[in-house]
Short mmCIF file of C-alpha atoms in Angstrom, two decimals:
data_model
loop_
_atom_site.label_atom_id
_atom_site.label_comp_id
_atom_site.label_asym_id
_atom_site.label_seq_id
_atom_site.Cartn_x
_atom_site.Cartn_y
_atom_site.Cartn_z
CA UNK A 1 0.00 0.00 0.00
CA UNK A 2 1.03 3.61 -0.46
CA UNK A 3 1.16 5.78 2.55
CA UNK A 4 1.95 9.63 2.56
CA UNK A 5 2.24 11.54 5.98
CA UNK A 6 0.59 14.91 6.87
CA UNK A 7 2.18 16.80 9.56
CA UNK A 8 1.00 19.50 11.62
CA UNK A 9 4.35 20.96 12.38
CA UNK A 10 3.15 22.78 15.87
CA UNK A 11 2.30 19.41 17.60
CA UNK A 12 3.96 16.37 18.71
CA UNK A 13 4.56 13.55 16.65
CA UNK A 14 6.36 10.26 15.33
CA UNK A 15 9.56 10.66 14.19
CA UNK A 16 10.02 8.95 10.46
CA UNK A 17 11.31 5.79 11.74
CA UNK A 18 8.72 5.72 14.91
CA UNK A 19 5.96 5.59 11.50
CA UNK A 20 7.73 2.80 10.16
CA UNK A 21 7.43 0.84 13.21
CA UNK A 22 3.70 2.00 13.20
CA UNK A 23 3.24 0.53 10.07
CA UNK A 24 5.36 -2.96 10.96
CA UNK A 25 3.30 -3.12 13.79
CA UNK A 26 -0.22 -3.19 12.02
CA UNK A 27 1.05 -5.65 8.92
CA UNK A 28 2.23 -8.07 12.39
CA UNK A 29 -1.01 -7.45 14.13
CA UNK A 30 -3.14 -7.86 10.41
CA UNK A 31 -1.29 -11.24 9.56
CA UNK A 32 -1.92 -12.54 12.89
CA UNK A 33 -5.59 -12.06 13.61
CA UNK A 34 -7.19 -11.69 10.33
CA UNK A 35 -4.28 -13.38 8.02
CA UNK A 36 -3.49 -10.82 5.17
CA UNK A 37 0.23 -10.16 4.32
CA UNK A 38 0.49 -6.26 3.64
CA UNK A 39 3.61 -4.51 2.69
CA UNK A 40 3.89 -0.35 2.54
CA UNK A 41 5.86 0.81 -0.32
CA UNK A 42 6.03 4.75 -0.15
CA UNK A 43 6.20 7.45 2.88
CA UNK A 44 5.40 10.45 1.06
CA UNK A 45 5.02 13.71 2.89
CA UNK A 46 1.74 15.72 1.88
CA UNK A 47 1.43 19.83 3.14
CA UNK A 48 -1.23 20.00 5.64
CA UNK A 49 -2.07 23.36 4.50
CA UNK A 50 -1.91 22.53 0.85
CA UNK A 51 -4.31 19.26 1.16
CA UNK A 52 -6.68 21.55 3.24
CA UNK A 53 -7.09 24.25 0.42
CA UNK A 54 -8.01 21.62 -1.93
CA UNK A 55 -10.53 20.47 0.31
CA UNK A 56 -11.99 24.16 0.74
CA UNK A 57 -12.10 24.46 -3.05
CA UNK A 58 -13.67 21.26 -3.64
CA UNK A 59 -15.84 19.97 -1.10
CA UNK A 60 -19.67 20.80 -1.76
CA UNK A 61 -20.95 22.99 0.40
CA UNK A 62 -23.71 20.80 2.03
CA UNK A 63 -20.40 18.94 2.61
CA UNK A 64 -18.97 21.35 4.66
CA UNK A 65 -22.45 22.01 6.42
CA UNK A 66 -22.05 18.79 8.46
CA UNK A 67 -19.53 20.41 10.64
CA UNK A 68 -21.47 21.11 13.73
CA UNK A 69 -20.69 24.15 15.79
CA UNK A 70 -20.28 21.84 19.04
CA UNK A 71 -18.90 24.92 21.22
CA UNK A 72 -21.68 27.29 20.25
CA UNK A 73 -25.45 27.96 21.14
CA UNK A 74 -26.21 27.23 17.82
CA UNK A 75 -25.39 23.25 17.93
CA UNK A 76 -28.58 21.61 17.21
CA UNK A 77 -28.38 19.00 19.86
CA UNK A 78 -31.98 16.73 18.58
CA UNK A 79 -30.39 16.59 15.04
CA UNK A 80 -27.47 14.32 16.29
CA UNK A 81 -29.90 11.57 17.94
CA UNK A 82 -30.99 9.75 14.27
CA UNK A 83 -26.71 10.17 13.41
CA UNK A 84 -26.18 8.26 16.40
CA UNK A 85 -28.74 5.99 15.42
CA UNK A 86 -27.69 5.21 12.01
CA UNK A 87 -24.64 3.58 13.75
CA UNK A 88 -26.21 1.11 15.71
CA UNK A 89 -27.19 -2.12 13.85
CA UNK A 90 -30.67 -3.54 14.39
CA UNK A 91 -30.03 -6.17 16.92
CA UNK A 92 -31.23 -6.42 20.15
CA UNK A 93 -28.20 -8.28 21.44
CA UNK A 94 -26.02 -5.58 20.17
CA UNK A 95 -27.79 -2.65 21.48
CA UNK A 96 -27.45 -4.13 24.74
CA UNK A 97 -23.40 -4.21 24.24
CA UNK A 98 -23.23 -0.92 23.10
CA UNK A 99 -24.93 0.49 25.95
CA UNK A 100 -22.81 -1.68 28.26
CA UNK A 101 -20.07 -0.37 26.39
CA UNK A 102 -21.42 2.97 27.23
CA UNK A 103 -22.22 2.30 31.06
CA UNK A 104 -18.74 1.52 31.41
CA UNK A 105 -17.52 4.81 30.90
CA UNK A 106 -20.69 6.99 32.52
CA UNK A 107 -20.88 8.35 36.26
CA UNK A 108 -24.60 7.06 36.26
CA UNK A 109 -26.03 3.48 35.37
CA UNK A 110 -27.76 4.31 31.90
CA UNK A 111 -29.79 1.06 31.41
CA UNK A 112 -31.90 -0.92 30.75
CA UNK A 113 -33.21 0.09 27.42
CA UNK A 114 -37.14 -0.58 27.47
CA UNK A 115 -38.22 0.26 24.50
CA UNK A 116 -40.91 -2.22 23.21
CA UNK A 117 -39.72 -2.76 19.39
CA UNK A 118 -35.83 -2.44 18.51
CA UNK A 119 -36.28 0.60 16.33
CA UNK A 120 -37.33 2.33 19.85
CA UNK A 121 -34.71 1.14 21.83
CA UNK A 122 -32.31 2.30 19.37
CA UNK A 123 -34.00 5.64 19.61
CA UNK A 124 -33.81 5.66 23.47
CA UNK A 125 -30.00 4.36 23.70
CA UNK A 126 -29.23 7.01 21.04
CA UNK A 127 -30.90 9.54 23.26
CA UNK A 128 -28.77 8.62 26.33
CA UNK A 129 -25.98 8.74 24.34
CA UNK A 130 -26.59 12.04 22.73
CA UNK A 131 -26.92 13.44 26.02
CA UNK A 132 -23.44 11.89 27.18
CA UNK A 133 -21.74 13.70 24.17
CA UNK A 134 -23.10 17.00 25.35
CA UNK A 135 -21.98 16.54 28.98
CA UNK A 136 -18.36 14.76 28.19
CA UNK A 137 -17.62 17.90 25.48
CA UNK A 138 -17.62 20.68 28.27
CA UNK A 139 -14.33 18.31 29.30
CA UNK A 140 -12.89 18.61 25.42
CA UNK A 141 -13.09 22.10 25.35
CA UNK A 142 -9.70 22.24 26.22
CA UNK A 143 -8.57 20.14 23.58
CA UNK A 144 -9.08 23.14 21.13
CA UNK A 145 -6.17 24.65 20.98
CA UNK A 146 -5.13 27.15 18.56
CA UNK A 147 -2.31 24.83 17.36
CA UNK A 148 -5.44 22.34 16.77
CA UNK A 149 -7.61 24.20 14.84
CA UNK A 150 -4.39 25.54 12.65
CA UNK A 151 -3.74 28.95 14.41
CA UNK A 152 -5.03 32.47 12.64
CA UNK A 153 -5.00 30.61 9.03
CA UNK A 154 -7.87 28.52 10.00
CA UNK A 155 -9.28 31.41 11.89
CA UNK A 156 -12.77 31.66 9.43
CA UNK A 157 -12.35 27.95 7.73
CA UNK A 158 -13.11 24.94 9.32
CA UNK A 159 -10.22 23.50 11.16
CA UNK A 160 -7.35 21.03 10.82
CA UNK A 161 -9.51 19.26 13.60
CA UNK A 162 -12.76 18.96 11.66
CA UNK A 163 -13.39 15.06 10.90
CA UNK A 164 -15.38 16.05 8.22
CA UNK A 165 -12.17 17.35 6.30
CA UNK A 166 -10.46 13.93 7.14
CA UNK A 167 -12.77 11.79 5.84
CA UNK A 168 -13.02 13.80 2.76
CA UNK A 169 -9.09 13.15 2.12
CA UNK A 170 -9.62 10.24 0.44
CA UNK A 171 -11.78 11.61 -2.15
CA UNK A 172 -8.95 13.94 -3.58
CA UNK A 173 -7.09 13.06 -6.61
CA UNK A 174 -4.25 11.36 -4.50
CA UNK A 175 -3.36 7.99 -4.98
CA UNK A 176 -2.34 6.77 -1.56
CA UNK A 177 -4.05 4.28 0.56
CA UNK A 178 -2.49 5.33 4.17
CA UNK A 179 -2.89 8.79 5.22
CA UNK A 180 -0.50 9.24 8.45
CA UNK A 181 -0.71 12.36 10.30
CA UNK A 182 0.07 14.06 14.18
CA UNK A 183 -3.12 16.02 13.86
CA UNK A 184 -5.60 15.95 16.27
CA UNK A 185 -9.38 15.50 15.32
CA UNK A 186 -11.83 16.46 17.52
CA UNK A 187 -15.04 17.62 16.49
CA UNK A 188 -18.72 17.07 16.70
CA UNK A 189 -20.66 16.39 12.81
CA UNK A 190 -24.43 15.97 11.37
CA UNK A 191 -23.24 12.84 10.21
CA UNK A 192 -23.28 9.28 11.39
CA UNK A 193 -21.37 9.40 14.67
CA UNK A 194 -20.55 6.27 16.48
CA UNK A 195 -20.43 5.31 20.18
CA UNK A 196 -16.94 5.04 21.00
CA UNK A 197 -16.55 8.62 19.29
CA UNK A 198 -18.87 9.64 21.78
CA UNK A 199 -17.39 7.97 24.40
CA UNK A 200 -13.67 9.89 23.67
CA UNK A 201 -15.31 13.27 23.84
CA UNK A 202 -15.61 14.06 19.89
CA UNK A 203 -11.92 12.20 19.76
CA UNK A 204 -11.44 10.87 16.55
CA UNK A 205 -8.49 8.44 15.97
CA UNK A 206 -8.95 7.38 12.55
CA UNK A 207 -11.25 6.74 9.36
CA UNK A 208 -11.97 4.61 6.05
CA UNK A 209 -13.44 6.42 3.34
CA UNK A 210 -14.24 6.02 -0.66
CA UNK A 211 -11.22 6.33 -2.47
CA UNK A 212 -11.73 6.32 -6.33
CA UNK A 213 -7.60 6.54 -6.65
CA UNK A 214 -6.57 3.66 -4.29
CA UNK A 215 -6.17 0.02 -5.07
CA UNK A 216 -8.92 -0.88 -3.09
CA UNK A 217 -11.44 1.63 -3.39
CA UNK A 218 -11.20 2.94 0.02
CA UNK A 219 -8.24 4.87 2.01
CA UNK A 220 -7.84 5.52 6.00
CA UNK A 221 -6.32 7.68 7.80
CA UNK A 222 -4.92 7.33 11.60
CA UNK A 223 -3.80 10.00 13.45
CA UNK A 224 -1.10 9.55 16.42
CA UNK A 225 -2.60 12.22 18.81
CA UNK A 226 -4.78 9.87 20.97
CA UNK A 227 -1.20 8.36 21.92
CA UNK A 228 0.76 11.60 22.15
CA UNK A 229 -1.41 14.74 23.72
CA UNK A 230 -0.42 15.08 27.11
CA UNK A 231 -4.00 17.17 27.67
CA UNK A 232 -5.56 16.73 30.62
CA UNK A 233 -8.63 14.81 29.06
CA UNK A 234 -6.82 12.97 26.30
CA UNK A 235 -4.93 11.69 28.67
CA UNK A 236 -8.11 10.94 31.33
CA UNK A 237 -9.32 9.06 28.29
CA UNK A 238 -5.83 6.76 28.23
CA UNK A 239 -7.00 6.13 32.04
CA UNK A 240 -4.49 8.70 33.38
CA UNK A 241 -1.29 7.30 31.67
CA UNK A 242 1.09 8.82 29.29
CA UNK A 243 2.41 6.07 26.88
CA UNK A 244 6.51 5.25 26.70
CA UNK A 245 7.27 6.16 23.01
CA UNK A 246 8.01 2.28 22.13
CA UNK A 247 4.59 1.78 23.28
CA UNK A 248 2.48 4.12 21.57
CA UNK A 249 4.07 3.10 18.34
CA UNK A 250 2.93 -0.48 19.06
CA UNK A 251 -1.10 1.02 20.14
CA UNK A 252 -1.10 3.13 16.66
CA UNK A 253 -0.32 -0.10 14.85
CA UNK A 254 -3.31 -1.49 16.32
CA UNK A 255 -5.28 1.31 14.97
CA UNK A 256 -4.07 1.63 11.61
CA UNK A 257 -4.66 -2.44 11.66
CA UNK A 258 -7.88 -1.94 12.76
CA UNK A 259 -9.10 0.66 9.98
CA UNK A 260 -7.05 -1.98 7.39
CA UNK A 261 -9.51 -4.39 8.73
CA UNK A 262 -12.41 -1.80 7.59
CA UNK A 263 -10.44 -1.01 4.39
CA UNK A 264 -9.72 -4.40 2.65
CA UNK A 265 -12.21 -6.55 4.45
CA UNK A 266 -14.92 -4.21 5.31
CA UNK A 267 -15.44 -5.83 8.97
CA UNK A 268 -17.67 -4.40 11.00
CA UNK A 269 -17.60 -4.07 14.87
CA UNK A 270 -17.84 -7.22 17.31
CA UNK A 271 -19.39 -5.39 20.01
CA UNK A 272 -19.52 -8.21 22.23
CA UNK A 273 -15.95 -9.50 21.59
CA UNK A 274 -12.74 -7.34 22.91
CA UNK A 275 -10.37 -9.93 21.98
CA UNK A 276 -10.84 -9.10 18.30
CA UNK A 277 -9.08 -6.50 16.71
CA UNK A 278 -11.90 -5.22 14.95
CA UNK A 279 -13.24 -3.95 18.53
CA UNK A 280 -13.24 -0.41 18.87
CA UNK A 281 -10.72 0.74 22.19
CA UNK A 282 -12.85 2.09 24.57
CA UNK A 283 -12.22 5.25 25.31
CA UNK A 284 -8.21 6.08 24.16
CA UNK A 285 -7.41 2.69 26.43
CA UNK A 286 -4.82 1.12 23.86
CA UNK A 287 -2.95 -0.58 26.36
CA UNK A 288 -6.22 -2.57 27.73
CA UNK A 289 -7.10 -3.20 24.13
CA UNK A 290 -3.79 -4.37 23.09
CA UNK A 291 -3.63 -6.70 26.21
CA UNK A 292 -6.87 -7.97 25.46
CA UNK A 293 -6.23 -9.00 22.10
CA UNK A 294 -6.77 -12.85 21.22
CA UNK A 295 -6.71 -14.17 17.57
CA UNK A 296 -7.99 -17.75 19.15
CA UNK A 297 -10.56 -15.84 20.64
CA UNK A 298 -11.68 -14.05 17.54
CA UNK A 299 -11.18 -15.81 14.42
CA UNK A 300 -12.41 -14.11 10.52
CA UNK A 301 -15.69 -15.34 10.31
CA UNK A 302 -16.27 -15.97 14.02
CA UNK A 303 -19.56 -13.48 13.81
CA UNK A 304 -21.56 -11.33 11.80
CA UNK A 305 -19.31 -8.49 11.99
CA UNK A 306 -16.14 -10.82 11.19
CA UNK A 307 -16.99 -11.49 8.17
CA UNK A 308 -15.78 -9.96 5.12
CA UNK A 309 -18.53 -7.37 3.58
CA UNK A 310 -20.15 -6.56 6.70
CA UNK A 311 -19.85 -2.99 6.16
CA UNK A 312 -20.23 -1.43 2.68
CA UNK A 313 -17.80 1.66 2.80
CA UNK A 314 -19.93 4.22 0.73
CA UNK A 315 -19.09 5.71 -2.61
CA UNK A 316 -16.89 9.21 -2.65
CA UNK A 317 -19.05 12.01 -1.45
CA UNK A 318 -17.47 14.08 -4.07
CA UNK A 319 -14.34 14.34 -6.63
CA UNK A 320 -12.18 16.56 -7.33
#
């Protein structure tokens, strides 16, 4: 696959050969649990600034009106429960692991869900989570940084933080399949936002999107923020630990090999299964993830979201 790297230069990052061991770490962790052989053949490095002008020019508008202004008064709070929704598959056994998942990082017991049909207890569970979001972002405030937005450049565009730009990436006319980058996303969208988003506080740590200029049709993007950012409530997220460098390279492996998992497979997520890589880390708690991690445990094909196709990654959004 061909991987180029987009650097914020203000913030902390990998060095070159920290990547590298990023991306030996997710073809180890890919051959072992789902058994594909990857290799990486380029490590091109892409201006942040530059890739973000081409998304200004060519991202449709009604694109760019998904950002939602998460900080403001104007943040339309009852439009986000049917985006939560849309994430949550139609199953009453999953519901009730998602909102375990969610219990497990709340101050007050959530459940049960009684709603009578499952369409309603997806409503109510993406109620309660909705209203999670909008007390755990008061915390993230912090998080926005000038550096994180872009500094005075950014001052009237969206920001280098909006997941909304990052998940556009892949429909420039770039040809890589790995986006690498230091930037931090955290943001709030009118768009199909997923529970373990919600529980990291609008923390995004990577994406697959439509891609119609890599080999596979799709392209993701991982970002090594969640295992750098000293912030107070990045690093309440990691469970109050900051991560020795050798480790953190081994955590963001596990991410990128998780979003591979999306990308050439399209696996979904095992809610019920932590061993699997395909699990999303609760929270920003690599280390517990990585520990947990069992091929045995969780073999391709085990369940319903182990198996290849269970996730259709849409077409492009736009081209430019």
């Amino acid at each position: 696959m061909r991987v180029a790297y987009i650097e914020n230069p203000s913030m902390e990052t990998f060095t070159e050969s920290e990547w590298h061991q990023v991306l030996d770490s997710a073809a180890s962790l890919l051959e072992q649990h789902i058994g594909l052989s990857v290799t990486f053949e380029t490590f091109d490095r892409l201006d942040i600034a530059g890739i973000f002008k081409r998304l200004d020019a060519a991202m449709p508008d009604t694109r760019k009106d998904d950002i939602a202004p998460y900080l403001s008064p104007e943040m339309d709070w009852t439009a986000m429960v049917p985006m939560v929704a849309e994430t949550l598959r139609r199953d009453d056994a999953e519901l009730d692991s998602v909102l375990a998942y969610l219990n497990r990082h709340t101050d007050v017991e959530l459940g049960p869900l009684r709603g009578v049909t499952v369409s309603d207890r997806r409503e109510q569970l993406s109620r309660l989570a909705v209203a999670f979001l909008y007390s755990s972002l008061t915390k993230a405030s912090e998080t926005l940084s000038g550096n994180l937005r872009g500094g005075a450049e950014r001052d009237s565009l969206p920001g280098y933080n909006e997941w909304i730009y990052w998940d556009s990436i892949p429909a420039l006319d770039l040809n890589y399949d790995v986006y690498l980058t230091n930037q931090g996303v955290v943001s709030v969208e009118y768009a199909p936002y997923p529970i373990h988003v919600i529980v990291r506080g609008g923390v995004t740590g990577g994406t697959t999107s439509a891609s119609q200029n890599a080999r596979y049709g799709t392209a993701s993007w991982i970002s090594a923020y969640p295992f750098l950012d000293r912030s107070d409530f990045v690093t309440s997220l990691r469970g109050g630990r900051n991560y020795p460098r050798e480790d953190a390279v081994q955590y963001a492996g596990l991410l990128l090999a998780h979003e591979l998992g999306h990308m050439l497979l399209h696996l979904a997520h095992p809610w019920e299964n932590p061993a699997c890589i395909m699990y999303p880390t609760e929270a920003l708690q690599f280390a517990e993830a990585y520990a947990q991690l069992d091929s045995d445990a969780c073999r391709l094909r085990s369940s319903a979201p182990m198996t290849p196709g269970a996730v259709p990654i849409p077409t492009a959004i736009f081209s430019e």
